[in-house]
Coordinates of C-alpha atoms in Angstrom, one line a residue:
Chain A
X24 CA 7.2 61.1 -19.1
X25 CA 9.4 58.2 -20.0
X26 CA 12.6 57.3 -18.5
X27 CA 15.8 56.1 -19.8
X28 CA 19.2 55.3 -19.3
X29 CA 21.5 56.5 -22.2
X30 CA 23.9 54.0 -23.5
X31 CA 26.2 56.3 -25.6
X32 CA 28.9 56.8 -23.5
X33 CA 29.9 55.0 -20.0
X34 CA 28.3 58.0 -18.0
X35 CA 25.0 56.3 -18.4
X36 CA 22.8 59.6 -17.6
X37 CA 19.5 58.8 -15.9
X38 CA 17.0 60.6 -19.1
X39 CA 13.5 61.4 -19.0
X40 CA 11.9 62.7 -21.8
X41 CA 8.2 64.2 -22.5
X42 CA 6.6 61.9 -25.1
X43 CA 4.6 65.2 -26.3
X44 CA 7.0 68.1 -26.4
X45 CA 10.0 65.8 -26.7
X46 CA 11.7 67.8 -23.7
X47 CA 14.6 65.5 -22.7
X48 CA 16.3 66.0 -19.1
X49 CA 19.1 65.1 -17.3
X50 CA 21.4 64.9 -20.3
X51 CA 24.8 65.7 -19.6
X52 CA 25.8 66.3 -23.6
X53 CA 23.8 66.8 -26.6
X54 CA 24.5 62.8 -27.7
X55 CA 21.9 62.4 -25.0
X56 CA 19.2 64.7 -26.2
X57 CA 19.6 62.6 -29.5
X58 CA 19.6 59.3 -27.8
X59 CA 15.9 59.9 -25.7
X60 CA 14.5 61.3 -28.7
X61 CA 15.6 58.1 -31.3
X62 CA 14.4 55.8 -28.3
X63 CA 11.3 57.5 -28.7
X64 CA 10.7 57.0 -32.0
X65 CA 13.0 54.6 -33.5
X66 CA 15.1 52.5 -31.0
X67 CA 18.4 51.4 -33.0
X68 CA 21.7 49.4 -31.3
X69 CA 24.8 48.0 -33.0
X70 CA 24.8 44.5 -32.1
X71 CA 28.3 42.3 -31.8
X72 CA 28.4 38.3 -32.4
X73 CA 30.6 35.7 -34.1
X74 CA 30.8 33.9 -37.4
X75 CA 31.4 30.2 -38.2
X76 CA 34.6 30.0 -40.0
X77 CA 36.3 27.0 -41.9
X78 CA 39.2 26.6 -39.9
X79 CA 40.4 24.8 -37.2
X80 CA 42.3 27.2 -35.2
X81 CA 39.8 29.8 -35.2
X82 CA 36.1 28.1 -34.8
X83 CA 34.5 31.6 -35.2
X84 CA 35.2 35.2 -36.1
X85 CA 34.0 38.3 -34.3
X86 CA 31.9 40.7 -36.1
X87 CA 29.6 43.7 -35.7
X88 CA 27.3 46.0 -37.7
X89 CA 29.3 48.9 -39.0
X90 CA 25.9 50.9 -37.8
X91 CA 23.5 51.0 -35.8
X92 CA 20.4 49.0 -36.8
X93 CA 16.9 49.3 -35.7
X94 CA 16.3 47.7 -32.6
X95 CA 13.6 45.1 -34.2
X96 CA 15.8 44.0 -36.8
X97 CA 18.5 42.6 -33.8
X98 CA 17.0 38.8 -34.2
X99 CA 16.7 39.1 -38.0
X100 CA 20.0 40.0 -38.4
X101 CA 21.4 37.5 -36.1
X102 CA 19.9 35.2 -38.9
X103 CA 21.7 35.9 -41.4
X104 CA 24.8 36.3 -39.2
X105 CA 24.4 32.5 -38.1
X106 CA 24.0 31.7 -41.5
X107 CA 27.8 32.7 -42.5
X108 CA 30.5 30.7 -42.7
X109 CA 34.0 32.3 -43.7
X110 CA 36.4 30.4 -45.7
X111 CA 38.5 32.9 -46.5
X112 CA 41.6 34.5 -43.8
X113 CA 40.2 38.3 -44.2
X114 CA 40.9 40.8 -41.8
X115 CA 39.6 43.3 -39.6
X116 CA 37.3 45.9 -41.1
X117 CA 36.8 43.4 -43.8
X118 CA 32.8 42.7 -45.0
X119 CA 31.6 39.6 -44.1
X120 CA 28.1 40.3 -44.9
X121 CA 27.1 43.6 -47.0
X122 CA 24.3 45.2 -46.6
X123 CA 22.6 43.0 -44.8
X124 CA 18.7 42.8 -45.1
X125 CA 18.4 45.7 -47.0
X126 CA 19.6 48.2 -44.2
X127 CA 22.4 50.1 -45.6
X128 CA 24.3 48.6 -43.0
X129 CA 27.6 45.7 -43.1
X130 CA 28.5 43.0 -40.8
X131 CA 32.2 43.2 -40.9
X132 CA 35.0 41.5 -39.2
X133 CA 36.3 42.8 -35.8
X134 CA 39.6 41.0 -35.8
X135 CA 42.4 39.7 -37.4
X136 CA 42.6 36.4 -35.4
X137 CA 42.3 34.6 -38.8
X138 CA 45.9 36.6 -39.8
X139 CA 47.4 35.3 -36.4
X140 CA 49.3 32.3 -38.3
X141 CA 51.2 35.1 -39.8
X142 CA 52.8 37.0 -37.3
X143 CA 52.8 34.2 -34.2
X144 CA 53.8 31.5 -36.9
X145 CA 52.6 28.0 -36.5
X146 CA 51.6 25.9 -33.1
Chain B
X20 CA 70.3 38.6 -25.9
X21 CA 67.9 38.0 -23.0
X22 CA 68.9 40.8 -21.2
X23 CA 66.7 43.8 -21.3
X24 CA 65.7 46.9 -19.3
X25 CA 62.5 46.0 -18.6
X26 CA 60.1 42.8 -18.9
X27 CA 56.9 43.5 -18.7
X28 CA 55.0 40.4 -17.6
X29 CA 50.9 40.0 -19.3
X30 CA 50.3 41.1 -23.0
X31 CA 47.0 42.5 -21.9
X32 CA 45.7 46.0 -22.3
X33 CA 48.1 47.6 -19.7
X34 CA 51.3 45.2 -20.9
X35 CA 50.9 46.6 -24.4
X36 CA 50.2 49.5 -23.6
X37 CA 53.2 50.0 -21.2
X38 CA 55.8 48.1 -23.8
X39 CA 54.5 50.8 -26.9
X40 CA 55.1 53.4 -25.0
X41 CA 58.6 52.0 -23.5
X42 CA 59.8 51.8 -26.8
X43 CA 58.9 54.6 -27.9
X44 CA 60.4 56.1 -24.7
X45 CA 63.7 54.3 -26.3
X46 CA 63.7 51.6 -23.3
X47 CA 64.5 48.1 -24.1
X48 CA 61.2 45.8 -23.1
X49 CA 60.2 42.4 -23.8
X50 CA 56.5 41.1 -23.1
X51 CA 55.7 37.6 -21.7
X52 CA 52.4 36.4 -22.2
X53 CA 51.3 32.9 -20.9
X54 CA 48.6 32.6 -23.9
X55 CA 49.0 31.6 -27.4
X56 CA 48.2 35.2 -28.6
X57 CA 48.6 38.4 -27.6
X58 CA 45.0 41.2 -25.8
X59 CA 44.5 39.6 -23.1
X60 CA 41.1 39.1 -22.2
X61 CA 39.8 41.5 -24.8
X62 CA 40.4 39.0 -27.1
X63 CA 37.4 37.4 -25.8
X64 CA 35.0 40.5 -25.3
X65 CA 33.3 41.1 -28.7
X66 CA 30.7 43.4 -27.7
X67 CA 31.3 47.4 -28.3
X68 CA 32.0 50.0 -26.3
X69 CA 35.7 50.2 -25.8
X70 CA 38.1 53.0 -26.3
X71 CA 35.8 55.8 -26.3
X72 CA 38.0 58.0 -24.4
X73 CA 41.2 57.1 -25.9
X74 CA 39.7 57.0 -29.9
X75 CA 36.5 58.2 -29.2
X76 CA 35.4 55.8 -31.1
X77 CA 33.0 52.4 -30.0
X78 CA 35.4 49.6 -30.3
X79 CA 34.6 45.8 -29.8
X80 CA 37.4 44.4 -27.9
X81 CA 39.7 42.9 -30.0
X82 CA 39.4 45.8 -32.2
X83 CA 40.8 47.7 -29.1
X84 CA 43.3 45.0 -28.5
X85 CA 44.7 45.2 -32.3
X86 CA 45.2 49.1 -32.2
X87 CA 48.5 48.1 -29.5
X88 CA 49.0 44.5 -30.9
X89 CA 49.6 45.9 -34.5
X90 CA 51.8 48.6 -33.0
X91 CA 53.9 45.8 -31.5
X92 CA 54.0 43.8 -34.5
X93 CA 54.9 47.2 -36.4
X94 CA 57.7 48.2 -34.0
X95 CA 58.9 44.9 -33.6
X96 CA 59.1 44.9 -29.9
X97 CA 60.3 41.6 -28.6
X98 CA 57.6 39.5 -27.0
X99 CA 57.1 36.1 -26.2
X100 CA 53.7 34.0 -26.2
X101 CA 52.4 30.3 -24.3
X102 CA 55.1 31.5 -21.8
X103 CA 54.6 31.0 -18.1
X104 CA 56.4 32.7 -15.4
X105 CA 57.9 29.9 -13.3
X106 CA 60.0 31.9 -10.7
X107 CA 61.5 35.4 -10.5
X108 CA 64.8 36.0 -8.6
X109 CA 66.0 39.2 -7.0
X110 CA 69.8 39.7 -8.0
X111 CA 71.6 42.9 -9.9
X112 CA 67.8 43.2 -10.9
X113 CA 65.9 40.8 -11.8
X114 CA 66.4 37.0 -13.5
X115 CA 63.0 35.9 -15.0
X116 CA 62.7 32.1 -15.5
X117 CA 60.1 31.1 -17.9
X118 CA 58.4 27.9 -19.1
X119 CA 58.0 27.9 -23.2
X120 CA 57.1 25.5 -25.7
X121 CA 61.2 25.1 -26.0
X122 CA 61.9 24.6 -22.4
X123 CA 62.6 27.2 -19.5
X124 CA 63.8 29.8 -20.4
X125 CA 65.9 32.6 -18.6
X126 CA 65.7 36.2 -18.7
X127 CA 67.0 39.0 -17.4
X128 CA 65.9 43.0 -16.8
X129 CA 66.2 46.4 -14.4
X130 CA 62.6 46.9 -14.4
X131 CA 59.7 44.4 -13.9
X132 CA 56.4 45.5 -14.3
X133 CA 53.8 43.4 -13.6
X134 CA 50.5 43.1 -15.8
X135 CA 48.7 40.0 -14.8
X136 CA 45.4 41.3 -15.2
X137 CA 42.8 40.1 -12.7
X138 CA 40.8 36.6 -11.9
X139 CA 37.2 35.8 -11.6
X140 CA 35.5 34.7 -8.0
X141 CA 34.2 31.8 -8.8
X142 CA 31.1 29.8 -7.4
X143 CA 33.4 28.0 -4.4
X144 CA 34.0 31.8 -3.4
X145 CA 29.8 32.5 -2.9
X146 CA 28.3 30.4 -0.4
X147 CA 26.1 28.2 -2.9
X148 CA 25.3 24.8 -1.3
X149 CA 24.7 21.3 -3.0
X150 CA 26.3 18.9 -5.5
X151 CA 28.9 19.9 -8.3
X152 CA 27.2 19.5 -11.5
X153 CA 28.1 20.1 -14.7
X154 CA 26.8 23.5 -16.2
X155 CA 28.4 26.3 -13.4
X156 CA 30.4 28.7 -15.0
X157 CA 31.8 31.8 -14.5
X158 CA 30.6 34.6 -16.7
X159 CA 34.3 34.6 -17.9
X160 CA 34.3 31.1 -19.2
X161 CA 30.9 31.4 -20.8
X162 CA 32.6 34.3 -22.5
X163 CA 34.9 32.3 -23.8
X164 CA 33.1 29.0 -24.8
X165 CA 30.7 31.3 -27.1
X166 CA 32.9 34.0 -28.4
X167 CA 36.3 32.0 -28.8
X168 CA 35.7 28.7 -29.0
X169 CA 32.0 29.1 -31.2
X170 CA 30.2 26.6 -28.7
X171 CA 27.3 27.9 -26.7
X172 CA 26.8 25.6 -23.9
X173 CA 23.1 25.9 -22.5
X174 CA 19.4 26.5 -23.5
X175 CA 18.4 27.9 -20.5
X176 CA 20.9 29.7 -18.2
X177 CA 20.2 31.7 -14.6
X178 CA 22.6 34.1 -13.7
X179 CA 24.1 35.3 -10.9
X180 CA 25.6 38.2 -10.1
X181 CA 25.2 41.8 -12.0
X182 CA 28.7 42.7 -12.8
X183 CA 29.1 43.7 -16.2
X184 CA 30.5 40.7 -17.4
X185 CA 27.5 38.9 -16.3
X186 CA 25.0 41.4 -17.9
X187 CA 27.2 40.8 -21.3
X188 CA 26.6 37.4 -21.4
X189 CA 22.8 37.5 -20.7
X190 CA 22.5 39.7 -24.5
X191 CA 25.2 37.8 -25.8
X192 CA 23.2 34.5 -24.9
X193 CA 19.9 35.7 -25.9
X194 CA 21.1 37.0 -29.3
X195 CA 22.0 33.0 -29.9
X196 CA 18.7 31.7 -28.7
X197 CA 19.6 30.8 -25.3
X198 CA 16.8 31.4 -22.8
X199 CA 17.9 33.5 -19.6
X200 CA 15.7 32.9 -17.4
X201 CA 16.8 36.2 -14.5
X202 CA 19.9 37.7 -13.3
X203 CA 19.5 37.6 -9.3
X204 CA 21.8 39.6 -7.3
X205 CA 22.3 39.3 -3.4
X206 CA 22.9 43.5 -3.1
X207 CA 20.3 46.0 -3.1
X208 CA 21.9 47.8 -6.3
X209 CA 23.5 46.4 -9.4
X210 CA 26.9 46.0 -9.5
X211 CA 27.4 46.4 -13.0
X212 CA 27.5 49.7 -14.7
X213 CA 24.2 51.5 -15.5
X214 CA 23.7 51.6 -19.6
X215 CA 24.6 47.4 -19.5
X216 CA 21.7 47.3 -17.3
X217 CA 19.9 49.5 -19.5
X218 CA 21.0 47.8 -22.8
X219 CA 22.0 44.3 -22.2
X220 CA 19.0 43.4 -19.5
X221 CA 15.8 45.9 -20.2
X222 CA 16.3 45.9 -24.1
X223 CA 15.3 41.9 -23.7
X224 CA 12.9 41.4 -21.2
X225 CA 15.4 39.8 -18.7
X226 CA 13.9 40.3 -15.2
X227 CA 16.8 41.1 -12.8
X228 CA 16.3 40.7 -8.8
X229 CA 17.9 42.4 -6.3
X230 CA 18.4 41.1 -2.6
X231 CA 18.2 37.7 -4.1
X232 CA 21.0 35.0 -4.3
X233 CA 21.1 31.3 -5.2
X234 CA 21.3 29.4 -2.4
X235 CA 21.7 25.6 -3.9
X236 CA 22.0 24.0 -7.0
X237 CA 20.2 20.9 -7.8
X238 CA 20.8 17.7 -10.3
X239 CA 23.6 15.4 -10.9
X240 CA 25.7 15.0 -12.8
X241 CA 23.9 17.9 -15.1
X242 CA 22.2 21.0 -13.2
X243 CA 18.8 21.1 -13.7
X244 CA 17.7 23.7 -11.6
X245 CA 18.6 26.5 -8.6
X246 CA 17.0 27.5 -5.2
X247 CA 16.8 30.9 -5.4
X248 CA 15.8 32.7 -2.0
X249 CA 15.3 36.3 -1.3
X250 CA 18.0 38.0 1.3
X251 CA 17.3 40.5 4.3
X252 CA 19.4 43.8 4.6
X253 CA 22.1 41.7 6.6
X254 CA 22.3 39.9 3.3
X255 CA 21.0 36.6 5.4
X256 CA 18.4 34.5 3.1
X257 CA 15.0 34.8 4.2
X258 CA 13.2 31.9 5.0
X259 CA 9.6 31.1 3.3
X260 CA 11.2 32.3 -0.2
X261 CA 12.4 30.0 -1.3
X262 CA 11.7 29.1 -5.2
X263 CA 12.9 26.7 -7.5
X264 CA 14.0 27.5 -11.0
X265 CA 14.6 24.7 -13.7
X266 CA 17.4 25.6 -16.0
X267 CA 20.5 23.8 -17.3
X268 CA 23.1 26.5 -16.4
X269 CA 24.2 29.0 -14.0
X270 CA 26.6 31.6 -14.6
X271 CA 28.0 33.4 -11.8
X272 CA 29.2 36.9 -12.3
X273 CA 30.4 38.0 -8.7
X274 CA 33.4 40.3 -9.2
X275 CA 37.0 39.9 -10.4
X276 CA 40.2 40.1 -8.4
X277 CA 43.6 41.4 -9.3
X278 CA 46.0 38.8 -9.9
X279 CA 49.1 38.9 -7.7
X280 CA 50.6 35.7 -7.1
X281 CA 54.1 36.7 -8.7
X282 CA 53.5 40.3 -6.8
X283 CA 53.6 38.3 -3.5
X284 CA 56.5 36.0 -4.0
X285 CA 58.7 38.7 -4.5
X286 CA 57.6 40.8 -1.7
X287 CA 55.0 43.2 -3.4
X288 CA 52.5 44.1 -0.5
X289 CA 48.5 44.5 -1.8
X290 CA 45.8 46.6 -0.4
X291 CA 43.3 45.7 1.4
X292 CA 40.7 48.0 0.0
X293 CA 42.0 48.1 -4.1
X294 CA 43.2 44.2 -3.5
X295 CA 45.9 44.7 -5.7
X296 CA 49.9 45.6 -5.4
X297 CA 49.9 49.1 -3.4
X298 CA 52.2 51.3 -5.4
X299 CA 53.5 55.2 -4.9
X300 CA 52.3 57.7 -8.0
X301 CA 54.9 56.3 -10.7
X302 CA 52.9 53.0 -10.0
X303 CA 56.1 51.3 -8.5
X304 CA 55.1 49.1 -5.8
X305 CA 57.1 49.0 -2.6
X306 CA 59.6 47.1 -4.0
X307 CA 62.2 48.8 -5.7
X308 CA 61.5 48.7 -9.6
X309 CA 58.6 46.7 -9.8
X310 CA 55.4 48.3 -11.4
X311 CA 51.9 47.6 -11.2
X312 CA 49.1 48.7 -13.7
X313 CA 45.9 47.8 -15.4
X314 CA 43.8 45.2 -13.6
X315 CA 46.7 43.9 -11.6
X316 CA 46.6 47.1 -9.9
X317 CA 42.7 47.4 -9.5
X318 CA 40.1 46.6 -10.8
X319 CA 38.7 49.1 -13.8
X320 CA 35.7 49.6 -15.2
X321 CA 36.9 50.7 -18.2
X322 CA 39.8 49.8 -20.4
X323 CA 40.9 53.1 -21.0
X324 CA 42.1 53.5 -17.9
X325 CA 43.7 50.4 -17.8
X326 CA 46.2 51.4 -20.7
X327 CA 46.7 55.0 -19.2
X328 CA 48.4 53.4 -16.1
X329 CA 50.4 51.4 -18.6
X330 CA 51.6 54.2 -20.0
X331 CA 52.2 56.0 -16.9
X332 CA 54.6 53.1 -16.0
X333 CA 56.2 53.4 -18.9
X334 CA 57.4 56.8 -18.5
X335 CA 58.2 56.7 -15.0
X336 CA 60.3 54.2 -16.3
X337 CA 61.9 56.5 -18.5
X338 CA 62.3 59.4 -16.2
X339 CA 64.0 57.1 -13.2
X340 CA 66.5 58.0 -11.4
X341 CA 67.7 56.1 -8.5
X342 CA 67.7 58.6 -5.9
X343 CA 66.3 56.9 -2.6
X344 CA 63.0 56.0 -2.1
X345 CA 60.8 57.6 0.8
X346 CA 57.3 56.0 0.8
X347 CA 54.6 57.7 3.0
X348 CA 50.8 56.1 2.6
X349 CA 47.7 58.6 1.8
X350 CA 45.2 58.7 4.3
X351 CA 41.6 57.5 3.2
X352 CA 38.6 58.6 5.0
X353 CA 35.0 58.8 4.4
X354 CA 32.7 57.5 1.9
X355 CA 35.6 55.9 0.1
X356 CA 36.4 52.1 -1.2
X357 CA 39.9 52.5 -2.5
X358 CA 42.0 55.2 -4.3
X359 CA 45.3 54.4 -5.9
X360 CA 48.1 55.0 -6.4
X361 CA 48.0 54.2 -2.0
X362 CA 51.1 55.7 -1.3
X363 CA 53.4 59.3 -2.4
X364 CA 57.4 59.0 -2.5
X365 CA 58.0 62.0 -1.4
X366 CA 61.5 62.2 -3.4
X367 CA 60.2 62.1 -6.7
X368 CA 58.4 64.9 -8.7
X369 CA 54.9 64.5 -8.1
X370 CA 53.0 67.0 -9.9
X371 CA 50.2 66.5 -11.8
X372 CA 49.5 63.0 -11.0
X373 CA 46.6 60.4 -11.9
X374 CA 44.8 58.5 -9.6
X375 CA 41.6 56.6 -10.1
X376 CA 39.0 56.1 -6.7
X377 CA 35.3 54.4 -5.9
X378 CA 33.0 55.3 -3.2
X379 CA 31.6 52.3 -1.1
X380 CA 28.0 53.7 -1.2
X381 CA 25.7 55.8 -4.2
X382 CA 26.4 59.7 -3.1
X383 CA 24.7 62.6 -4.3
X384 CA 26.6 65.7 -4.3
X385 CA 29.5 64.2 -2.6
X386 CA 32.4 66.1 -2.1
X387 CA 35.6 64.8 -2.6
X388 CA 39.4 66.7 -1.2
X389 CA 42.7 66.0 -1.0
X390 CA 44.7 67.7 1.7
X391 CA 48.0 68.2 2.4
X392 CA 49.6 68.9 6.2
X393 CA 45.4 70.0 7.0
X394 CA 45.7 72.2 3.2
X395 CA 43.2 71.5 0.6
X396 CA 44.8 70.8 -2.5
X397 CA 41.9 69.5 -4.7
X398 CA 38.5 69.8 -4.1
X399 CA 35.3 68.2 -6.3
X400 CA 32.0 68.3 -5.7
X401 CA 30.2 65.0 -7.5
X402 CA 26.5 65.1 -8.2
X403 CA 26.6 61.5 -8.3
X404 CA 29.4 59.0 -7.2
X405 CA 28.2 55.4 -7.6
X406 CA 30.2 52.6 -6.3
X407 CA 30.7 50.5 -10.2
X408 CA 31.8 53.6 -11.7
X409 CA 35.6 54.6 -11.6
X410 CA 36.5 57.9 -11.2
X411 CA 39.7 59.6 -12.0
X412 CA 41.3 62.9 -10.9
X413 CA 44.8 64.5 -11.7
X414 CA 46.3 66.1 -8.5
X415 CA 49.0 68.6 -8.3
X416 CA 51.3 67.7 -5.1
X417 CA 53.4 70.5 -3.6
X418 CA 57.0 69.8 -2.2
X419 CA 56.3 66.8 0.1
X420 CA 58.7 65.4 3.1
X421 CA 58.7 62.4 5.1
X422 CA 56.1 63.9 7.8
X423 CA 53.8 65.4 5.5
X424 CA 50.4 64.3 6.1
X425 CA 48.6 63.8 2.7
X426 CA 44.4 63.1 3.3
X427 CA 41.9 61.9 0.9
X428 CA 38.6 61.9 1.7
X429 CA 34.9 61.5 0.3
X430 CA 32.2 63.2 2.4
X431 CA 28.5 62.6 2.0
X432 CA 26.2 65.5 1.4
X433 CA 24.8 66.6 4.9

């Protein structure tokens, strides 16, 4: 029996699951049942951070993986995340870094900060 | 032109999401925010998680923030940002003065609705003893040295506290090579919400402590390292535990508190258990149209909510009529920290209303009623009830009257 907390939603069920016959309990949704049995077998989290950018009024850009990656891939990732800098004013949504490692998985942009020149005009 | 029908003061979460919805209620509304830019503090919380409810969808913050910022760009709704709200004076409503890059400023409105968000307690608010070195933050700051400003300002941080915002910063940190050394926390249960335990503290190996607090800091002018000491049940240190950890930072994530200095200058009472502006079901506090919501109001755990009261402002707004105003305050009994809205004026309509509580203590099957004049008008049982989780229930008043006795109460399982 291994216990878990499930980090899909901000109920946070208290999960145990039996590492043999994959029984998961105290799941209050299916999502749950799901979570306890990838933990098992293949842990996976979406990570958040920032990129460098070029510009002066906005040091760094928030980004994310568009999905989840696997849990021992978090520092690699970070990396190549550190390793970005963005000289260009994209927006939210936009890909930053595609693919990244080889995981079927972007880094995009979480924010249009970079477009705030735009609509708040000039300080 | 600097007349409106309602200013809505903070371009947070609850401020947008109260002036989207007053326009599209067809109310006039113009939003003052004090910073350069418009979110609030999601601006500055990157990590995912928000808006589940709302988009059921895993949002990062400002991703949240854009879904109402873009909708005010998009309907044009007048706003104002780096504007400070010097002084607000009560006559045929409300004159607004504000400080802006082109001077003061004066407005005027028939509705105020105030959505300053909340403050962090900082270290000066926990008893920590010694000298005041560089390298004490508040979780808050720390937030935004890394995630705004791109500057990451230790190598080897202790925290203190287990709030959420704490718990954050401890991935958040470790993700960009920072060493945390342990989160220590004076209760004997987190205070932060389960899965950030879960995901942000047992995913990297960070050892959190319960019953412990930081007792002194040590080094000048830099921190080098904390006394951490161990704390009975009365929460009084224990002697003989004392233990010295080297580190260059401490972060202290002890709990945030709503934000009412405007509130109190113009006569806006707070609660003592919620510690923000008390308000009736609308949200309208006990002065006559002035709202509260969001963070202002109390603290939430989840942003959600916090644009739901917005929006409950918003339309109470729109449904006002100015028939007079008889405030009675809900009873609170049991198990409970806080529930708001506090008090019921029993002229307006109050059916099907929401209202958001905490219990003081972890319950299981906890049972939670509201009763009217002895009459139970809502009744829950909880398997669990935990005191860093909201909840929220919708509650269907009958016909009230000035002596109506209206009691809510959460009662442990015998």
């Amino acid at each position: 029996m291994k216990e878990l907390t499930c980090i899909v939603c901000p109920n946070g069920c208290e999960l145990t699951i039996d590492e043999k016959t994959l029984e998961v309990k105290g799941n209050k949704c299916p999502r749950g049942a799901d979570f306890a049995v990838n933990e098992l077998k293949a842990p996976s989290r979406t990570i958040s951070s920032t990129v460098k950018t070029s510009f002066k009024d906005v040091p760094v850009l928030p980004v994310r993986v568009s999905k989840e990656i696997p849990k021992e891939k978090i520092f690699e990732v970070m990396k190549e995340i550190n390793r970005v800098t963005v000289d260009k004013r994209i927006k939210s949504g936009d890909v930053v870094i595609a693919n990244v490692l080889g995981l079927n998985v972007d880094v995009i942009a979480t924010s249009d900060i970079l477009l705030n020149e735009e609509h708040y005009g000039k300080h | 032109m600097n007349n409106y029908n309602t200013i809505v003061i903070g371009g947070g979460p609850a401020g947008l999401a109260c002036a989207v919805k007053l326009h599209k209620n067809n109310v006039s509304c113009l939003i003052i925010e004090r910073e350069q830019y418009l979110g609030g503090i999601l601006k500055q919380c990157i990590h995912d998680g928000f808006g589940l409810q709302r988009f059921k969808e895993k949002l990062s913050g400002p991703e949240y923030a854009e879904r109402f910022v873009n909708e005010v760009f998009e309907l044009n709704i007048p706003f104002i940002v780096n504007a400070f709200v010097v002084s607000i004076e009560k006559k045929d409503g409300y004159t607004i003065n504000v400080s802006t890059v082109e001077g003061i400023k004066t407005y005027t409105c028939e509705n105020l609705v105030l959505a300053t968000g909340c403050r962090e307690r900082t270290s000066k608010q926990v008893e920590i003893h010694g000298s005041r070195p560089k390298g004490v933050y508040t979780a808050g700051a720390v937030q935004h040295l890394v995630n705004v400003d791109g500057v990451i300002p230790c190598k080897k941080c202790v925290i203190l506290g287990s709030g959420d915002i704490g718990l954050i910063m401890a991935r958040r940190l470790t993700l960009e090579g920072v060493k945390v050394e342990a989160v220590y926390e004076i209760m004997p249960n987190p205070s932060g919400l389960k899965r950030n335990i879960y995901q942000c503290l047992v995913d990297y190996d960070i050892p959190l402590y319960l019953s412990h607090t930081v007792k002194r800091t040590i080094g000048y002018p830099n921190l080098e390292a904390v006394e951490v000491m161990e704390v009975d049940e009365k929460l009084k240190p224990i002697e003989g535990t004392e233990k010295i950890i080297e580190c260059d930072c401490l972060i202290v994530s002890v709990g945030l508190i709503p934000e009412n200095e405007l509130a109190g200058r113009i006569g806006v009472l707070s609660d003592a258990r919620a510690k923000g502006a008390r308000c009736d079901l609308d949200f309208e506090t006990n002065v006559e149209h002035v709202y509260t919501c969001g963070n202002a109001t109390h603290v939430n755990d989840l942003v959600d909510y916090v644009s739901e009261s917005g929006e409950v402002v918003a339309d109470a707004i729109r449904d006002r009529n100015d028939s007079e105003r008889k405030l009675i305050d809900i009873e609170v009994k049991g198990r409970c920290a806080y529930l708001v809205p506090e008090m019921i004026d029993v002229n307006k309509k109050n059916n099907k209303r929401v209202m958001y509580f905490r219990s003081n203590k972890i319950l299981k099957n906890a049972t939670v009623t509201m009763k009217v004049d002895d009459k139970e008008i809502l009744r829950r049982v909880y398997a669990n009830l935990r005191p860093p989780e909201m909840e929220r229930i919708v509650v269907d008043y009958p016909e009230l009257s000035e002596n109506s006795k209206v009691v809510f109460e959460i009662e442990e399982a015998k």
